[in-house]
Coordinates of C-alpha atoms and ligand atoms in Angstrom, one line a residue:
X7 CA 24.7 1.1 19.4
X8 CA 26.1 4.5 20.0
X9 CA 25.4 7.0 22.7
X10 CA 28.2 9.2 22.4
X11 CA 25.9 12.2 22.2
X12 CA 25.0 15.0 24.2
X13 CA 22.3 17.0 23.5
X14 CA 23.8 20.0 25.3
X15 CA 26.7 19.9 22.7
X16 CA 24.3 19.7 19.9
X17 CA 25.7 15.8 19.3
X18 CA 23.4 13.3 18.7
X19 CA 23.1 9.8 17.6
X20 CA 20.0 10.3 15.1
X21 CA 19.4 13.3 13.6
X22 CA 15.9 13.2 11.6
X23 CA 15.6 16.4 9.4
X24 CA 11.3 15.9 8.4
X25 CA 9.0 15.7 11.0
X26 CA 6.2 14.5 8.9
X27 CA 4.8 10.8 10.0
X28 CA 8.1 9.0 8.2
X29 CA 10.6 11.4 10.7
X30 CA 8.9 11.9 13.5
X31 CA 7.8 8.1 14.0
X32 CA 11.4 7.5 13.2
X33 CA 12.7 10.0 15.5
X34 CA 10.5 8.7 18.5
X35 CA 11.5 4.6 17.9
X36 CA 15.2 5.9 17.7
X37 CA 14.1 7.4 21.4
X38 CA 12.3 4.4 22.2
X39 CA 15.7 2.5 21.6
X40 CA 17.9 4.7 23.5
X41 CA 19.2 6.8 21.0
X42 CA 19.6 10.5 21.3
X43 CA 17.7 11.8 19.0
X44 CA 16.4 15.3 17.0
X45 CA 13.6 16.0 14.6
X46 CA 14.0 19.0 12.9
X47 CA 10.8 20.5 11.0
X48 CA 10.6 23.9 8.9
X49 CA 6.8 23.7 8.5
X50 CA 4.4 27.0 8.7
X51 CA 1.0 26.8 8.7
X52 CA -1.1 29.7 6.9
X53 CA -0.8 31.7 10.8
X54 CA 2.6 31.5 10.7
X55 CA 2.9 29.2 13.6
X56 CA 5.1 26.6 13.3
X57 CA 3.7 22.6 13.8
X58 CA 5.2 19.4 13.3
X59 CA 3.2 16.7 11.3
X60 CA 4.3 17.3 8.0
X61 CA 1.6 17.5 5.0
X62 CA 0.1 14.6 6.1
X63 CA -0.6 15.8 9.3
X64 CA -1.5 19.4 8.6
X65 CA -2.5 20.0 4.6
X66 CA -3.4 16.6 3.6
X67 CA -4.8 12.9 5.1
X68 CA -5.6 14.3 8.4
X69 CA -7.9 18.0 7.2
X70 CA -9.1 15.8 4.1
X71 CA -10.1 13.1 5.8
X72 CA -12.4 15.9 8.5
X73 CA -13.9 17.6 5.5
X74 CA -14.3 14.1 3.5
X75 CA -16.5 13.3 7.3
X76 CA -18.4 16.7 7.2
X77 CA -19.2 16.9 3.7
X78 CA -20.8 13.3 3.5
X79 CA -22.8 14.0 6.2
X80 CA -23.8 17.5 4.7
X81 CA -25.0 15.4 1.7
X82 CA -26.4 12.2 3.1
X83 CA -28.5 14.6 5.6
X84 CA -30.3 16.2 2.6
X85 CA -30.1 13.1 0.2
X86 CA -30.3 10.1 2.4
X87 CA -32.0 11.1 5.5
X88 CA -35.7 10.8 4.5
X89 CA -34.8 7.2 3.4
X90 CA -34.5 6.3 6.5
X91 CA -37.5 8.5 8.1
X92 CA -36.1 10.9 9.1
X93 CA -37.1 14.4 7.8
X94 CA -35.4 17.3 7.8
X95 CA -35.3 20.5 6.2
X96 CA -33.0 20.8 3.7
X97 CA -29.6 21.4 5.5
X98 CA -27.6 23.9 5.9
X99 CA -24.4 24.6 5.6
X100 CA -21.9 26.6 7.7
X101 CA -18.9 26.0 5.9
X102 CA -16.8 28.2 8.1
X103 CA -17.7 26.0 11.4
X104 CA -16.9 22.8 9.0
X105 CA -13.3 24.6 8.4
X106 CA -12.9 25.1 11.9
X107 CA -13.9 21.8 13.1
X108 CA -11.2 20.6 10.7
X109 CA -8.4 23.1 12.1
X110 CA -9.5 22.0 14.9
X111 CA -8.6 19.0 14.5
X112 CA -5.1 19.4 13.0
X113 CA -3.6 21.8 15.8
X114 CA -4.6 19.0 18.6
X115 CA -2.8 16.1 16.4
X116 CA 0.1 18.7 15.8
X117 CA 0.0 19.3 19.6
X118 CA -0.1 16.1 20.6
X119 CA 3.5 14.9 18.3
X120 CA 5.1 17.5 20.6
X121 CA 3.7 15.8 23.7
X122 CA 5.0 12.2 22.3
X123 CA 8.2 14.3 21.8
X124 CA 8.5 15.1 25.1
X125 CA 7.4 11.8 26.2
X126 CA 10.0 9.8 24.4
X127 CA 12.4 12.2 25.1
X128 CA 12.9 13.6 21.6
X129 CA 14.3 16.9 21.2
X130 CA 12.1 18.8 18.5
X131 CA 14.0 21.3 16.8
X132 CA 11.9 24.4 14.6
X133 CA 14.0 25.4 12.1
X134 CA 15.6 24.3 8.4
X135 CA 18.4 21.4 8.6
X136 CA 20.9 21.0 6.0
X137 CA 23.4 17.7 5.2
X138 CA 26.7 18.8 5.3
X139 CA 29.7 16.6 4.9
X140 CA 30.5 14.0 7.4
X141 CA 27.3 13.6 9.2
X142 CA 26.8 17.0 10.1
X143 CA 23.9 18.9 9.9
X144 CA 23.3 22.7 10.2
X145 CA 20.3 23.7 11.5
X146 CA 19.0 27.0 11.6
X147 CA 16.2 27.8 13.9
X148 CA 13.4 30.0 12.6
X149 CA 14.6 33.6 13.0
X150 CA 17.9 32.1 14.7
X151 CA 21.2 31.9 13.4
X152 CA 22.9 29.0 12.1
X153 CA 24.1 25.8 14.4
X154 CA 25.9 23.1 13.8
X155 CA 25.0 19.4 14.7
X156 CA 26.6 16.1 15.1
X157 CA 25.0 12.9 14.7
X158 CA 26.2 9.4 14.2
X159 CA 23.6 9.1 12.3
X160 CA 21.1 11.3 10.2
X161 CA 17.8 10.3 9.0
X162 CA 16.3 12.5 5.7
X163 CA 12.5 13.0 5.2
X164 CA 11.8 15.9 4.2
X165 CA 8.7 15.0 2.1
X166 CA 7.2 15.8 -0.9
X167 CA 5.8 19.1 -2.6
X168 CA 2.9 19.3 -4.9
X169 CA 4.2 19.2 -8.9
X170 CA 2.9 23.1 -10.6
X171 CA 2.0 23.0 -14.2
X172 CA 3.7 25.8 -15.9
X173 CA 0.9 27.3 -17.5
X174 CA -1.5 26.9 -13.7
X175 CA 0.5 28.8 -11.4
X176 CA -0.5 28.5 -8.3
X177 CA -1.9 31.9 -7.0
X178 CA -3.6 31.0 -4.0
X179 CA -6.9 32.0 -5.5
X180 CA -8.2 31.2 -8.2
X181 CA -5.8 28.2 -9.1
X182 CA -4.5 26.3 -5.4
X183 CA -2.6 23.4 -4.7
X184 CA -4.1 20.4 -2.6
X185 CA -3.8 22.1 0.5
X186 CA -5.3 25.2 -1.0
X187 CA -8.0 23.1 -2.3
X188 CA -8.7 22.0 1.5
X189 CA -9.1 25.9 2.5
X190 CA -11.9 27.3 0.1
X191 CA -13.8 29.9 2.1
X192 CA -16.5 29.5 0.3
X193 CA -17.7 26.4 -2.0
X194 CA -17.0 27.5 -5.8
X195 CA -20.0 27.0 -8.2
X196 CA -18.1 25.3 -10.6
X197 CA -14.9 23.3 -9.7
X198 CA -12.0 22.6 -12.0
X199 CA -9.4 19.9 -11.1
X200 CA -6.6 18.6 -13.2
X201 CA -5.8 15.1 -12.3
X202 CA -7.9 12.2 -12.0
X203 CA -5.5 10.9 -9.1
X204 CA -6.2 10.3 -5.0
X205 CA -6.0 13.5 -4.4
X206 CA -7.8 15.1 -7.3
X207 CA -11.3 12.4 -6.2
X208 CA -10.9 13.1 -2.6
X209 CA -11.0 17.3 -3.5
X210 CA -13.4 16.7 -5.6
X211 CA -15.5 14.6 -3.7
X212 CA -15.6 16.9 -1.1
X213 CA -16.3 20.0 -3.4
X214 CA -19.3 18.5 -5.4
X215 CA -20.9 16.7 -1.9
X216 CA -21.2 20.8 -0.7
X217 CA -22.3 21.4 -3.9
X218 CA -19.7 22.2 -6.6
X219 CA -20.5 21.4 -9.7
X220 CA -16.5 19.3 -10.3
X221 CA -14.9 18.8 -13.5
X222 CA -11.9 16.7 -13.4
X223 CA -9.3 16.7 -16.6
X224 CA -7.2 13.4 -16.3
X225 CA -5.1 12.8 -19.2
X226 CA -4.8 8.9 -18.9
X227 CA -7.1 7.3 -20.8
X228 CA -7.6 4.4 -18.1
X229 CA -9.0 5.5 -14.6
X230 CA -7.5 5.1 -11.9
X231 CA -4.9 3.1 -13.5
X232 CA -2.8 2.1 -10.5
X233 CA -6.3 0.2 -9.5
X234 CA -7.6 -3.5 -10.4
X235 CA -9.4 -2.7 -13.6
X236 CA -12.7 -4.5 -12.3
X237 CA -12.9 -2.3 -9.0
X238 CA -11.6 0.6 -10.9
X239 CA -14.5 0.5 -13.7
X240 CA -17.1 -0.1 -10.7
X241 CA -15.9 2.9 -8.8
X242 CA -15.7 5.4 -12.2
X243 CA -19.3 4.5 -12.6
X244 CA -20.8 5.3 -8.9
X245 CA -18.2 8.3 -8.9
X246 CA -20.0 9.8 -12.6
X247 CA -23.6 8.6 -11.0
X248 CA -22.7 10.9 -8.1
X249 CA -22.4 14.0 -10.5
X250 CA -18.5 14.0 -11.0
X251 CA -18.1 14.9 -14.5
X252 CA -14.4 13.1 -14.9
X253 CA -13.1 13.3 -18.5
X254 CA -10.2 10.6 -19.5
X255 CA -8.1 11.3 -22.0
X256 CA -8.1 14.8 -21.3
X257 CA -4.6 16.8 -21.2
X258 CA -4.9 19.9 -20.0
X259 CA -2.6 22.5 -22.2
X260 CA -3.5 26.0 -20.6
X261 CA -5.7 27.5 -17.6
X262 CA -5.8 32.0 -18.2
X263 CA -6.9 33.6 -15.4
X264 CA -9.9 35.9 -16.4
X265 CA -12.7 37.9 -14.9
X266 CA -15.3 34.9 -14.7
X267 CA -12.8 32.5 -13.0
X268 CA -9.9 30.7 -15.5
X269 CA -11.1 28.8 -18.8
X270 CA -9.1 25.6 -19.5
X271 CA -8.2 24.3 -22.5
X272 CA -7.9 20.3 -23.2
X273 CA -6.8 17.8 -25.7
X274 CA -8.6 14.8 -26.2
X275 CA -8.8 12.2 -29.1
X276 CA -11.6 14.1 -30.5
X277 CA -9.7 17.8 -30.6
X278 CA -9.3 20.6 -28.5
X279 CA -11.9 22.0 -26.3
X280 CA -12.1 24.4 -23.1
X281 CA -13.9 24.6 -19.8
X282 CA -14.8 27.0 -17.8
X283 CA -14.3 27.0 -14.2
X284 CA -14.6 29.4 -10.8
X285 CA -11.7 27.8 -9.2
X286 CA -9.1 25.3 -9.8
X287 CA -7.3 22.8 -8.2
X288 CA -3.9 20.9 -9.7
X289 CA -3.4 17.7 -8.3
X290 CA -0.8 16.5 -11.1
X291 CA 1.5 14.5 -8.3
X292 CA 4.4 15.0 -6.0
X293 CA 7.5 16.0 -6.4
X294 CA 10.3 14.8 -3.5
X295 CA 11.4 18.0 -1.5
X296 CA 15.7 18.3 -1.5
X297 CA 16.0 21.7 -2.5
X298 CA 18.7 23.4 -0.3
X299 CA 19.0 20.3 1.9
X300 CA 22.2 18.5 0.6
X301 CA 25.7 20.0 0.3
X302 CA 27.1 18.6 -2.8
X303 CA 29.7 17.1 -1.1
X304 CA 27.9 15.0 1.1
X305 CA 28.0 12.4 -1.0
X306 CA 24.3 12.0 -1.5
X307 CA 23.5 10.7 -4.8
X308 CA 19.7 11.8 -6.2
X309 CA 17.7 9.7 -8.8
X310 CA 16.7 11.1 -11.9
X311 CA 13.6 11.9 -10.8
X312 CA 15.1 14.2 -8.1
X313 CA 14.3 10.9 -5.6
X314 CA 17.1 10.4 -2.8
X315 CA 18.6 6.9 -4.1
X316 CA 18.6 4.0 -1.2
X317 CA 18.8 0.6 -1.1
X318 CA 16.1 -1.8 0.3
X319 CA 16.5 -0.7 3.9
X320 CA 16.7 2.7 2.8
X321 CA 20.5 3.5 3.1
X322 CA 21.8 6.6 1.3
X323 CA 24.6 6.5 -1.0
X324 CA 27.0 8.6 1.9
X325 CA 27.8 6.1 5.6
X326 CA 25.5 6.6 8.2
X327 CA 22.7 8.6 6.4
X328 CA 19.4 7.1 5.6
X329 CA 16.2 8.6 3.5
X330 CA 12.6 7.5 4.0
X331 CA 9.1 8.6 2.8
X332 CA 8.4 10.8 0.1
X333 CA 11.5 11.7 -0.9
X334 CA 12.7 8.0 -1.7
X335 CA 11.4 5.4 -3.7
X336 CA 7.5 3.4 -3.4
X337 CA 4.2 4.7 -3.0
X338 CA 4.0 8.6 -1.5
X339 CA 1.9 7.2 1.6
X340 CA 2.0 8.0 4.9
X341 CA 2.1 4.6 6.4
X342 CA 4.6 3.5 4.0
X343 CA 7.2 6.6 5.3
X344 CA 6.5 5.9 8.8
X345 CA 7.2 2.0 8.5
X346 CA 10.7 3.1 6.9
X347 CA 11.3 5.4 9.7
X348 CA 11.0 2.5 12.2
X349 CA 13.0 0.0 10.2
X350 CA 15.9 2.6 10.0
X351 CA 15.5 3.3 13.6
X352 CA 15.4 0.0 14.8
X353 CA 18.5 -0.6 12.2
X354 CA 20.7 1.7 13.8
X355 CA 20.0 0.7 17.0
X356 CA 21.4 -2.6 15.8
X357 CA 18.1 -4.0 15.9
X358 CA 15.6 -6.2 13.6
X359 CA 14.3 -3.6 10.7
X360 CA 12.2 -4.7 8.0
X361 CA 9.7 -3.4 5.5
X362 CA 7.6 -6.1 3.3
X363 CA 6.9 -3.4 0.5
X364 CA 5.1 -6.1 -1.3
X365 CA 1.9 -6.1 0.9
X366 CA 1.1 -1.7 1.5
X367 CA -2.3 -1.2 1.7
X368 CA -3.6 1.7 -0.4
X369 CA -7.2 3.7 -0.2
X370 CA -8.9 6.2 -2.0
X371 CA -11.3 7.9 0.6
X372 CA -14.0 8.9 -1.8
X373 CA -17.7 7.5 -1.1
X374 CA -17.7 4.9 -1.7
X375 CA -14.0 4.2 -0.4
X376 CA -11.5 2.1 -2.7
X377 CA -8.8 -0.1 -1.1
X378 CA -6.2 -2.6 -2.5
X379 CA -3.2 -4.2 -1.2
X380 CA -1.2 -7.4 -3.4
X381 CA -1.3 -7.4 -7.1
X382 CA -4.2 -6.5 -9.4
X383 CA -5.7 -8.8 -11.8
X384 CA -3.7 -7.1 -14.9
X385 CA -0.2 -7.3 -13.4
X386 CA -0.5 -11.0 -12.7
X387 CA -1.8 -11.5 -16.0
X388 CA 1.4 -9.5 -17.3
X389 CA 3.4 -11.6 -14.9
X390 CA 2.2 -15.2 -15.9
X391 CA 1.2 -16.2 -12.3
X392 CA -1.8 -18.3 -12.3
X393 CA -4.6 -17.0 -10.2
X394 CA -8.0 -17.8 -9.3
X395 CA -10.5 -15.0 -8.8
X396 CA -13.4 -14.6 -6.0
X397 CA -15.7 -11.5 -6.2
X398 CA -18.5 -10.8 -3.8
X399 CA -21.1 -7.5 -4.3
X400 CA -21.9 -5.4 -1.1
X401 CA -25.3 -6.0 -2.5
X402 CA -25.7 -9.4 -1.0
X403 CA -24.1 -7.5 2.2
X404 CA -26.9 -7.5 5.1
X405 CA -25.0 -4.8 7.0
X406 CA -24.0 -2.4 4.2
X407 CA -28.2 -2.8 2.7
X408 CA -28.8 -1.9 6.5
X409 CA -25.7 0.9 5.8
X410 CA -27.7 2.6 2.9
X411 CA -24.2 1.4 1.3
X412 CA -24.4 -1.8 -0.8
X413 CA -22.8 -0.6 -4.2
X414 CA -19.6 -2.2 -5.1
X415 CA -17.7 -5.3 -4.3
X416 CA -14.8 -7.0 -2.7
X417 CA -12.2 -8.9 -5.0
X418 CA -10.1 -11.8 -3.8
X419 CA -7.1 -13.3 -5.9
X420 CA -5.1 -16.0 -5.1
X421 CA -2.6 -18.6 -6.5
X422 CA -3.7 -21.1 -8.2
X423 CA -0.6 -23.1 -7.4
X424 CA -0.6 -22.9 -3.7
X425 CA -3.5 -20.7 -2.7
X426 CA -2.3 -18.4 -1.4
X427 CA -3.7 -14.6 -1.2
X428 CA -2.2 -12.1 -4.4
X429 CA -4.4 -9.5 -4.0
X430 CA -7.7 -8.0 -2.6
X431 CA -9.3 -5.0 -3.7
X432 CA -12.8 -3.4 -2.4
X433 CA -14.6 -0.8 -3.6
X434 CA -17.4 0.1 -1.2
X435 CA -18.4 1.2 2.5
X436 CA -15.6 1.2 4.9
X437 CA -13.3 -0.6 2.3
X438 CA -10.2 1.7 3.8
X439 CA -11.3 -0.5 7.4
X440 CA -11.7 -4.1 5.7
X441 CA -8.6 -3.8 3.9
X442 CA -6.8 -4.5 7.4
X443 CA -7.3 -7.9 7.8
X444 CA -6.5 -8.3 4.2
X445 CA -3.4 -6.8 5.1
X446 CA -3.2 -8.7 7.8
X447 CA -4.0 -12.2 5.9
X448 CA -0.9 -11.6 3.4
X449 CA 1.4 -10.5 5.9
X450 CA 0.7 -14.3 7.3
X451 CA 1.0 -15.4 4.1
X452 CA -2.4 -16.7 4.5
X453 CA -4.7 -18.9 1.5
X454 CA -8.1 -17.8 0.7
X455 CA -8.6 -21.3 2.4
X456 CA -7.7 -19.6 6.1
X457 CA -9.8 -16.9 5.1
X458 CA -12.7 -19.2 4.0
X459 CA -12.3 -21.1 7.7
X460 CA -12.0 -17.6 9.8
X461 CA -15.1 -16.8 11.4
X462 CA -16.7 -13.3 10.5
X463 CA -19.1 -11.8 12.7
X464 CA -22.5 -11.3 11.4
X465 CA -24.2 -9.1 10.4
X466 CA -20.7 -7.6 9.6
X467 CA -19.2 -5.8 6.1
X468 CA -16.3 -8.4 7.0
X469 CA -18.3 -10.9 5.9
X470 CA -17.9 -9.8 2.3
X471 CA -14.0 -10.1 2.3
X472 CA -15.1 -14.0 3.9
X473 CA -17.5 -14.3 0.9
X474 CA -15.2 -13.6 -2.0
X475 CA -12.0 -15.5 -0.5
X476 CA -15.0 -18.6 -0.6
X477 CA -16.2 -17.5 -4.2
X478 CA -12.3 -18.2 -4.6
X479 CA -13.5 -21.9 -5.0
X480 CA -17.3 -21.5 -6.0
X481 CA -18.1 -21.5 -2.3
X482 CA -20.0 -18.9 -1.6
X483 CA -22.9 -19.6 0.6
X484 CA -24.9 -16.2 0.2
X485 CA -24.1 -15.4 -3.4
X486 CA -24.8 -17.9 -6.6
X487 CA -21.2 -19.4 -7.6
X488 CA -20.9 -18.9 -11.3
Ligands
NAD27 P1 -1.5 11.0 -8.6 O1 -0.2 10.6 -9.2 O2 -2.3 10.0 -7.7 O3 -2.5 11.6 -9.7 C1 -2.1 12.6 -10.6 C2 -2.9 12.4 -11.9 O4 -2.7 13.6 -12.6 C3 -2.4 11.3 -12.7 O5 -3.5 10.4 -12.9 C4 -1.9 11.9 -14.0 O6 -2.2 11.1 -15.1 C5 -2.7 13.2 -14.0 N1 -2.1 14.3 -14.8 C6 -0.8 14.7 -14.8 N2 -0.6 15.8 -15.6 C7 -1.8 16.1 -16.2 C8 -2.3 17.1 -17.1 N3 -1.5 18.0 -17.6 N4 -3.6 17.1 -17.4 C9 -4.5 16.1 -16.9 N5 -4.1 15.2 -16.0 C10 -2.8 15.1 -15.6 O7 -1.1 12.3 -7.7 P2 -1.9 13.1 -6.7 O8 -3.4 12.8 -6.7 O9 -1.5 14.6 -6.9 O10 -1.4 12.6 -5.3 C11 0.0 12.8 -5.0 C12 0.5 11.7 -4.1 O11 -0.1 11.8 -2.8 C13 0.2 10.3 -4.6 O12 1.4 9.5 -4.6 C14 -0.9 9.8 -3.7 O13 -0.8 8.4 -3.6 C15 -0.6 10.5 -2.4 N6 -1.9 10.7 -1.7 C16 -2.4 9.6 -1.1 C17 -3.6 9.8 -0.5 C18 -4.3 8.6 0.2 O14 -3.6 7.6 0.5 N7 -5.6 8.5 0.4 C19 -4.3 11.0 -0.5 C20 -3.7 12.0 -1.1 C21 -2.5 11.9 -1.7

């Protein structure tokens, strides 16, 4: 381990240029390890002000997930409520003090990575940083001139921007990216969103709940096709019954901007039809962000896919530079970037780094939520492993009937070799919570056996996960075993 840096001298042993969750958690384990260490960021928010946080933290999981809150509550208070006796008047909404609850929010998380910063002893650094040859970086702070850097090491993780359709410009209007779609000022009468994806249900979710009525194009045929087919199929079905009008097989081929909002054209098997919409989102994916961060002759190769190339424990192609998150390889989650951050860290500090990309948890924060970690059903099948399912339905669930939330089911796959756990996938309440000790169970390499003799407490939604890993076997003592 190297601590030939001085931060006076603008030498360092990790530089981290990113300071969304896979930089800054990497920069603060480098500091936790003794390392010098900087984390330069470049992001603006809409007032100008710098923050550190990245998308995540400032135009994605973090604002989504305060609107997602709001806007269930906005619609369970005048759906739900009088289920339960309790009468209101219809509710109102004051979408401005929803927004500012949710900015709010964001500027004390931003806050707060500065205060771990300072904590750690992490130099932040405002500004843009560039790779030049021979692990040095140039770093220009906003409205400042140019420095240079030197760092044993640097660290890349500079994100991911969302993809434009050429014929959807973003405006900032009528036709918005994600974070756009997070910032409506007022809620559009009829919402238009190309892509069926996370991003494209969460926006949409939260749209229709304030009462949009939300079109979604998605030009697969399959929804959700990165989810178990089972869970997937359950989840399209509460999704439509909630009013979201989502049309597969649907490729969107133009959007014109007119004087009633912009009318869409789409192709599906049937022909070619058009939509008209107030506003429109374009959540098509992510595209890794490297523009005007590499000097060529760093020596860092790019994928063709525009991905930064590494190896399992993400090493670039040039000595002594590393790339984690959105900008390398795997899923575009935030957990995923900040567990590379730490492995690479910990790895330079000469230290035990490791990240089992096999067990990830992924979830969909719609209502209900949708969560998965392992293999689905159809990718062991195209695999040839031998598996044994387990289902249980929330229905059965005393907690989620008390919950005003018993639609959907918890899925349990395991080997039927050795038992052990392949996959578990949930759609339902809190499935983005019960996925943990899911997560947890395969880390340990656990059977559905040590799930079946783990004690849940009751009444508890856990007690569903414990229900399908005993349907594993026909065991299930509060659901008939088929
Ligand atoms: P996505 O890849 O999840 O979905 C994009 C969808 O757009 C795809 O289903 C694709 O078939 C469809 N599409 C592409 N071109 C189209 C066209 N012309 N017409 C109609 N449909 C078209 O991407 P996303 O939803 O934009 O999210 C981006 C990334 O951010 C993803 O990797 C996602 O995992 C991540 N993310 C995760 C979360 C979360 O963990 N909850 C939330 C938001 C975003």
């Amino acid at each position: 381990m190297s601590t030939s840096g001085t931060v006076g001298g603008g030498k360092y042993d990790v530089v981290v240029i990113g300071g969304g969750p896979a930089g800054y958690v990497g920069a603060i384990r480098a500091a936790q390890n003794g390392l010098r260490a900087a984390c330069i960021d470049a992001w603006e928010n809409r007032d100008g002000q710098p923050a550190f946080g990245g998308t995540c933290l400032n135009a994605g999981c973090i604002p989504s997930k305060a609107l997602l809150e709001s806007s269930e509550l906005f619609h369970r208070a005048g759906s739900e409520f009088a289920l339960h006796g309790i009468r209101v008047n219809p509710p109102e909404l004051d979408l401005s003090a929803m927004q500012a609850r949710k900015a709010r929010i964001v500027s004390q998380f931003s806050s707060g990575i500065q205060e771990l910063f300072k904590a750690n002893g992490v130099t932040g650094l405002v500004g843009r940083g560039h790779l030049l040859p021979g692990n040095k970086v140039r770093y220009t702070p906003r409205g400042g001139k140019p420095e240079l850097l030197e760092a044993e090491h640097v660290v890349l993780a500079t994100g991911s921007t969302p993809i434009e359709l050429p014929f959807a410009r973003f405006d900032g209007e009528a036709i918005v990216d994600s974070w756009g779609g997070l910032d409506l000022a007022a809620v559009p009468g009829r919402l238009g969103v190309i892509g069926g994806g996370v991003i494209g249900l969460e926006l949409g979710s939260i749209w229709s709940r304030l009462g949009s009525q939300v079109t979604v194009l998605e030009a697969m045929d399959r929804f959700l096709f990165m989810v178990d087919g089972q869970i997937a199929k359950d989840a399209q079905r509460q999704l439509k019954k909630q009013g979201l009008d989502i049309r597969l097989g649907a490729k969107v081929t133009s959007a014109e901007r007119g004087p009633n909002g912009v009318a869409l054209t789409y192709e599906d098997q049937r022909g070619r039809h058009s939509v008209e919409v107030d506003r429109l989102i374009v959540a098509v994916g992510r595209r890794p962000n490297t523009e005007g961060l590499l000097d060529p002759l760093a020596g860092v190769k790019l994928s063709d896919r525009g991905l930064i190339e590494v190896d399992a424990e993400c090493r670039a192609s040039a000595p002594n530079v590393w790339a984690v998150g959105d900008v390398v390889r795997g899923p575009m989650l935030a957990h995923k970037g900040s567990e590379e951050g730490v492995m690479v860290a910990d790895l330079i500090a000469g230290r035990y780094g490791h990240v089992n990309y096999a067990v990830i948890p992924s979830v969909i924060y719609t209502t209900p939520e949708i969560a998965w970690v392992g293999q689905t059903e159809e990718q062991l099948k195209e695999a040839r492993i031998d598996y044994k399912v387990g289902t249980f339905n929330f229905a059965a669930s005393g907690r989620a009937r008390a919950m005003e939330q018993a639609a959907g089911l918890v899925k349990v796959l395991a080997s039927t070799a050795d038992d052990r756990i392949l996959g578990v996938h949930i759609v339902g309440p809190m499935a983005g919570e019960l996925i943990g000790e899911a997560v947890v169970a395969m880390e340990f390499q656990a059977t559905a056996e040590d799930l079946q003799r783990t004690i849940h407490a009751h009444p508890s939604l856990t007690e569903a996960l414990h229900e399908a890993a005993l349907s594993v076997d026909r065991r299930s003592l509060h659901a008939i075993n088929r």
